[in-house]
Amino acid sequence: MSKFLVTGGAGFIGSEICQQLIALGHEVVALDNLSSGHLENLDSVIDNPRFKFVLGDITDYETCQKACRQRDYVIHQAALVSVPLSIEKPQLNNEINIKGFVNILEASRINQVKKVVYASSSAVYGDNTDLIKLETQTGNVLSPYALSKMADECYAKLYTNLYQLPTVGLRYFNVYGPKQDPSSVYSGVISIFFKKALSAQDLLIYGDGSITRDFINVSDVAHANVLACLTCQNDGEVYNIGTGRAVSIKELAQLVLRITQAKVQIKYATGRTGDILYSCANVQKAKNELRFLATISLEDGLSQMAACLKP
């Protein structure tokens, strides 16, 4: 049994990681300020004697210090995760995503944590026009959010090289799943489409619908984090976490309408500033070094999500 800290543990992805770790027999502390996470996401583990929830904020260093004590591994998910919100509030983005992450790295170093696995993002590929994104080929970033994730990767590699703190970064592509909050204006496109379709509202696409995304189920993402902690031997590296399949937003909207059988229309609006046009993961490095491959197809994942969301 290993001892884990999961920051952002009440969030959409963090709570799934907590559940998988508890199911594997590990001991877990979840740290979250509940600004976007929800305690009900942890209902399945909250009463488990190997689980503990701590209310706290990663921007406070003392909180991070205490949370990292006697932990073998830290899985860092706490973040401001919205590109549009980061554009609206760049200082807040910097405070949470850069300062907060450095707090976690330093607290992990001081407490001699075995490894820090952290969430990066496909947003670091920026204006790279390659249809398939390779880890070594980042572009010019298009938002404060993307810049903060690139800075996090640099800090993690520095802590590995300078302080010998093992780190692994996971560049998430578009993560979806049942706990994604559709009530937030900054939520993922899938949860927004489901909310609209199930309430008989037209689906709105920004742009002409041709932009592509690589959608990966939250269960697969959580599994990638576990593998990065327990099996990855390469410190200071980053890995694409996606399926390797590109889906256009128009295709996605049509699939959601087919699954929900909603009788609504797809409508179009002007494209948004900061949106990446093409995003699909080259998954070879993750396959070879993490032994990770996504197992849940988009259609199966959306069907499961629809079953959870329908009244």
Coordinates of C-alpha atoms in Angstrom, one line a residue:
M1 CA 0.0 0.0 0.0
S2 CA 1.3 3.4 -1.0
K3 CA 0.3 6.8 0.4
F4 CA -1.0 9.4 -2.1
L5 CA -2.0 13.0 -2.1
V6 CA -4.4 14.1 -4.9
T7 CA -4.7 17.8 -5.2
G8 CA -8.0 18.9 -6.8
G9 CA -9.3 15.6 -5.4
A10 CA -12.9 16.6 -5.4
G11 CA -12.8 17.7 -9.0
F12 CA -13.9 15.9 -12.1
I13 CA -10.6 14.1 -12.8
G14 CA -9.2 14.1 -9.3
S15 CA -12.2 12.3 -7.8
E16 CA -11.9 9.6 -10.4
I17 CA -8.2 9.2 -9.5
C18 CA -9.1 8.9 -5.8
Q19 CA -11.6 6.2 -6.5
Q20 CA -9.2 4.1 -8.6
L21 CA -6.5 4.4 -6.0
I22 CA -8.8 3.4 -3.1
A23 CA -10.0 0.4 -5.3
L24 CA -6.4 -0.6 -5.7
G25 CA -5.9 -0.7 -1.9
H26 CA -3.9 2.6 -1.4
E27 CA -4.2 5.3 1.1
V28 CA -5.4 8.7 -0.2
V29 CA -5.6 12.3 1.0
A30 CA -7.6 14.6 -1.3
L31 CA -6.8 18.3 -1.1
D32 CA -9.4 20.7 -2.6
N33 CA -10.7 24.2 -2.0
L34 CA -14.1 23.3 -3.5
S35 CA -14.0 26.3 -5.8
S36 CA -15.0 24.1 -8.7
G37 CA -14.9 20.6 -7.1
H38 CA -17.8 19.0 -5.3
L39 CA -17.7 16.8 -2.3
E40 CA -20.5 14.6 -3.8
N41 CA -17.9 13.5 -6.4
L42 CA -16.2 11.6 -3.5
D43 CA -19.4 9.9 -2.2
S44 CA -18.1 6.4 -3.1
V45 CA -14.8 6.9 -1.0
I46 CA -15.6 9.5 1.6
D47 CA -16.3 6.9 4.3
N48 CA -13.4 4.6 3.5
P49 CA -10.9 4.4 6.4
R50 CA -8.0 4.8 3.8
F51 CA -9.4 8.1 2.5
K52 CA -9.2 11.6 4.0
F53 CA -10.5 14.9 2.6
V54 CA -8.7 18.1 3.4
L55 CA -10.2 21.5 2.7
G56 CA -7.4 23.7 1.5
D57 CA -5.8 25.8 -1.2
I58 CA -2.6 25.1 -3.2
T59 CA -1.8 28.9 -3.3
D60 CA -1.1 28.6 0.4
Y61 CA 2.4 27.1 0.9
E62 CA 1.8 25.9 4.5
T63 CA -1.3 24.0 3.4
C64 CA 0.8 22.3 0.7
Q65 CA 3.6 21.5 3.2
K66 CA 1.2 19.8 5.6
A67 CA -0.7 17.9 2.9
C68 CA 2.6 16.5 1.4
R69 CA 3.8 15.1 4.8
Q70 CA 4.2 11.3 4.8
R71 CA 3.0 10.9 1.3
D72 CA 4.8 8.6 -1.2
Y73 CA 3.2 10.1 -4.3
V74 CA 1.6 13.4 -5.2
I75 CA -0.9 13.6 -8.1
H76 CA -1.4 17.2 -8.9
Q77 CA -4.8 18.1 -10.5
A78 CA -5.8 21.3 -8.8
A79 CA -5.8 24.2 -11.4
L80 CA -7.8 26.9 -13.1
V81 CA -8.7 24.7 -16.1
S82 CA -10.5 27.1 -18.5
V83 CA -8.9 28.8 -21.4
P84 CA -11.6 31.5 -21.6
L85 CA -11.4 32.2 -17.9
S86 CA -7.6 32.4 -18.1
I87 CA -8.0 35.1 -20.8
E88 CA -10.5 37.0 -18.6
K89 CA -8.4 36.7 -15.5
P90 CA -4.7 36.1 -16.3
Q91 CA -3.5 37.1 -12.8
L92 CA -5.7 34.5 -11.2
N93 CA -4.5 31.9 -13.7
N94 CA -0.9 32.7 -12.8
E95 CA -1.6 32.5 -9.0
I96 CA -3.2 29.1 -9.2
N97 CA -1.5 27.4 -12.1
I98 CA 2.1 28.5 -11.6
K99 CA 2.5 29.7 -8.0
G100 CA 0.2 26.8 -6.8
F101 CA 2.2 24.2 -8.7
V102 CA 5.6 25.5 -7.5
N103 CA 4.2 25.3 -3.9
I104 CA 3.4 21.7 -4.5
L105 CA 6.8 21.0 -6.0
E106 CA 8.6 22.6 -3.2
A107 CA 6.5 20.9 -0.5
S108 CA 7.1 17.6 -2.2
R109 CA 10.8 18.2 -2.3
I110 CA 11.0 19.2 1.4
N111 CA 8.9 16.2 2.4
Q112 CA 11.0 13.8 0.2
V113 CA 8.0 12.6 -1.9
K114 CA 8.9 9.7 -4.3
K115 CA 7.3 11.3 -7.3
V116 CA 5.0 14.1 -8.5
V117 CA 2.7 13.4 -11.4
Y118 CA 1.0 16.5 -12.7
A119 CA -1.7 17.5 -15.2
S120 CA -0.4 19.4 -18.2
S121 CA -2.5 20.1 -21.3
S122 CA -2.6 19.7 -25.0
A123 CA -3.0 23.5 -25.0
V124 CA 0.8 23.7 -24.9
Y125 CA 0.7 22.9 -28.6
G126 CA -0.7 26.3 -29.3
D127 CA -0.5 27.3 -33.0
N128 CA 1.3 24.1 -34.0
T129 CA -0.6 23.1 -37.2
D130 CA 0.3 19.4 -37.2
L131 CA -2.8 17.3 -37.3
I132 CA -1.2 14.8 -34.9
K133 CA 0.7 16.3 -31.9
L134 CA 4.1 14.9 -30.9
E135 CA 5.5 15.7 -27.5
T136 CA 8.6 17.4 -28.9
Q137 CA 6.7 19.8 -31.2
T138 CA 5.0 22.5 -29.2
G139 CA 3.9 25.8 -30.7
N140 CA 3.4 29.4 -29.7
V141 CA 0.8 29.3 -26.9
L142 CA -2.5 31.1 -27.4
S143 CA -3.7 31.7 -23.9
P144 CA -2.6 32.4 -20.3
Y145 CA -3.8 28.9 -19.4
A146 CA -1.5 27.3 -22.1
L147 CA 1.4 29.4 -21.0
S148 CA 0.9 28.4 -17.3
K149 CA 0.9 24.7 -18.3
M150 CA 4.1 25.2 -20.3
A151 CA 5.7 26.9 -17.3
D152 CA 4.7 24.0 -15.1
E153 CA 6.4 21.6 -17.4
C154 CA 9.6 23.7 -17.2
Y155 CA 9.4 23.9 -13.4
A156 CA 8.9 20.2 -13.1
K157 CA 11.9 19.3 -15.3
L158 CA 14.0 21.8 -13.4
Y159 CA 13.0 20.2 -10.0
T160 CA 13.9 16.8 -11.5
N161 CA 17.3 18.0 -12.8
L162 CA 18.2 20.4 -10.0
Y163 CA 16.7 18.8 -6.9
Q164 CA 16.4 15.2 -8.1
L165 CA 12.6 15.2 -7.5
P166 CA 11.0 12.7 -9.9
T167 CA 8.2 14.2 -11.9
V168 CA 6.0 13.1 -14.8
G169 CA 3.7 15.4 -16.8
L170 CA 0.6 14.2 -18.5
R171 CA -0.7 16.4 -21.4
Y172 CA -4.4 15.8 -21.3
F173 CA -6.3 16.1 -24.5
N174 CA -10.1 16.7 -24.2
V175 CA -11.3 14.8 -21.1
Y176 CA -15.0 13.9 -20.6
G177 CA -17.1 11.9 -18.3
P178 CA -20.2 11.8 -16.1
K179 CA -18.9 14.1 -13.3
Q180 CA -18.1 17.0 -15.7
D181 CA -20.1 20.0 -14.5
P182 CA -22.4 21.1 -17.4
S183 CA -23.7 24.1 -15.3
S184 CA -20.4 25.9 -15.7
V185 CA -20.0 28.2 -18.7
Y186 CA -16.4 27.0 -18.8
S187 CA -17.3 23.3 -18.9
G188 CA -16.1 20.9 -21.6
V189 CA -18.0 20.9 -24.9
I190 CA -19.3 17.4 -24.4
S191 CA -21.1 18.2 -21.1
I192 CA -22.4 21.4 -22.5
F193 CA -23.8 19.5 -25.6
F194 CA -25.5 16.9 -23.3
K195 CA -27.0 19.6 -21.1
K196 CA -28.4 21.4 -24.2
A197 CA -29.7 18.2 -25.9
L198 CA -31.3 16.8 -22.8
S199 CA -33.1 20.1 -22.2
A200 CA -34.3 20.3 -25.8
Q201 CA -32.1 23.3 -26.7
D202 CA -30.2 23.8 -29.9
L203 CA -26.4 22.9 -29.8
L204 CA -24.1 25.9 -30.5
I205 CA -20.8 25.4 -32.3
Y206 CA -18.2 28.2 -32.3
G207 CA -16.7 28.3 -35.8
D208 CA -17.8 26.1 -38.7
G209 CA -17.5 22.8 -36.7
S210 CA -14.3 21.6 -38.6
I211 CA -11.9 22.0 -35.6
T212 CA -10.9 18.7 -34.2
R213 CA -10.4 17.3 -30.8
D214 CA -9.1 14.1 -29.2
F215 CA -11.7 13.1 -26.6
I216 CA -10.6 10.8 -23.8
N217 CA -12.7 9.3 -21.1
V218 CA -11.9 10.3 -17.5
S219 CA -11.5 6.7 -16.4
D220 CA -8.7 6.2 -18.9
V221 CA -7.1 9.5 -17.7
A222 CA -7.2 8.4 -14.1
H223 CA -5.5 5.1 -15.1
A224 CA -2.8 7.0 -16.8
N225 CA -2.0 8.9 -13.6
V226 CA -1.8 5.6 -11.6
L227 CA 0.6 4.1 -14.2
A228 CA 2.7 7.3 -14.2
C229 CA 3.2 7.0 -10.4
L230 CA 3.7 3.3 -10.1
T231 CA 5.3 2.0 -13.4
C232 CA 7.0 4.9 -15.2
Q233 CA 10.8 4.9 -14.9
N234 CA 11.5 8.0 -16.9
D235 CA 11.7 11.1 -14.7
G236 CA 11.2 14.7 -16.0
E237 CA 9.2 13.5 -19.0
V238 CA 5.9 14.5 -20.5
Y239 CA 3.3 12.3 -22.2
N240 CA 0.3 12.9 -24.4
I241 CA -2.8 11.4 -22.8
G242 CA -5.4 10.9 -25.6
T243 CA -6.8 8.3 -27.8
G244 CA -5.0 9.1 -31.0
R245 CA -8.4 9.7 -32.8
A246 CA -9.4 13.1 -34.1
V247 CA -13.1 14.0 -34.0
S248 CA -14.6 17.2 -35.4
I249 CA -16.9 19.3 -33.2
K250 CA -19.6 18.9 -35.8
E251 CA -19.2 15.1 -35.7
L252 CA -19.4 15.2 -31.9
A253 CA -22.6 17.2 -32.0
Q254 CA -24.2 14.8 -34.4
L255 CA -23.1 11.8 -32.2
V256 CA -24.6 13.5 -29.0
L257 CA -27.9 14.1 -30.9
R258 CA -28.0 10.5 -32.1
I259 CA -27.3 9.1 -28.6
T260 CA -29.8 11.3 -26.9
Q261 CA -32.3 11.2 -29.7
A262 CA -32.9 14.9 -29.2
K263 CA -34.9 16.7 -31.8
V264 CA -32.9 20.0 -31.9
Q265 CA -30.7 21.8 -34.3
I266 CA -27.0 22.5 -34.6
K267 CA -26.3 26.2 -34.8
Y268 CA -23.0 28.1 -35.5
A269 CA -21.4 31.2 -34.0
T270 CA -18.1 33.1 -34.5
G271 CA -15.0 31.2 -33.5
R272 CA -13.5 32.0 -30.1
T273 CA -10.1 33.6 -29.4
G274 CA -7.5 31.2 -28.1
D275 CA -9.1 28.1 -29.5
I276 CA -6.7 25.5 -31.0
L277 CA -7.9 24.4 -34.5
Y278 CA -6.6 20.8 -34.6
S279 CA -5.8 18.7 -31.6
C280 CA -5.1 15.0 -31.7
A281 CA -2.5 13.0 -29.7
N282 CA 0.4 11.0 -31.0
V283 CA 0.1 8.3 -28.3
Q284 CA 3.2 6.2 -29.1
K285 CA 5.4 7.6 -26.3
A286 CA 2.7 6.9 -23.7
K287 CA 2.2 3.4 -25.1
N288 CA 5.9 2.6 -25.0
E289 CA 7.0 4.2 -21.8
L290 CA 3.8 4.3 -19.6
R291 CA 2.3 1.2 -21.1
F292 CA -0.8 3.3 -21.5
L293 CA -3.5 3.0 -24.1
A294 CA -7.0 4.4 -23.9
T295 CA -9.6 1.6 -23.8
I296 CA -13.0 3.4 -23.9
S297 CA -14.3 4.4 -27.3
L298 CA -16.0 7.8 -27.7
E299 CA -19.4 6.2 -28.5
D300 CA -19.3 3.9 -25.5
G301 CA -18.1 6.7 -23.2
L302 CA -20.9 9.1 -24.5
S303 CA -23.5 6.4 -24.1
Q304 CA -22.4 5.8 -20.5
M305 CA -22.4 9.5 -19.8
A306 CA -25.9 9.9 -21.3
A307 CA -27.2 7.1 -19.0
C308 CA -25.9 9.0 -16.0
L309 CA -27.3 12.3 -17.0
K310 CA -30.8 11.3 -18.1
P311 CA -33.4 12.0 -15.4

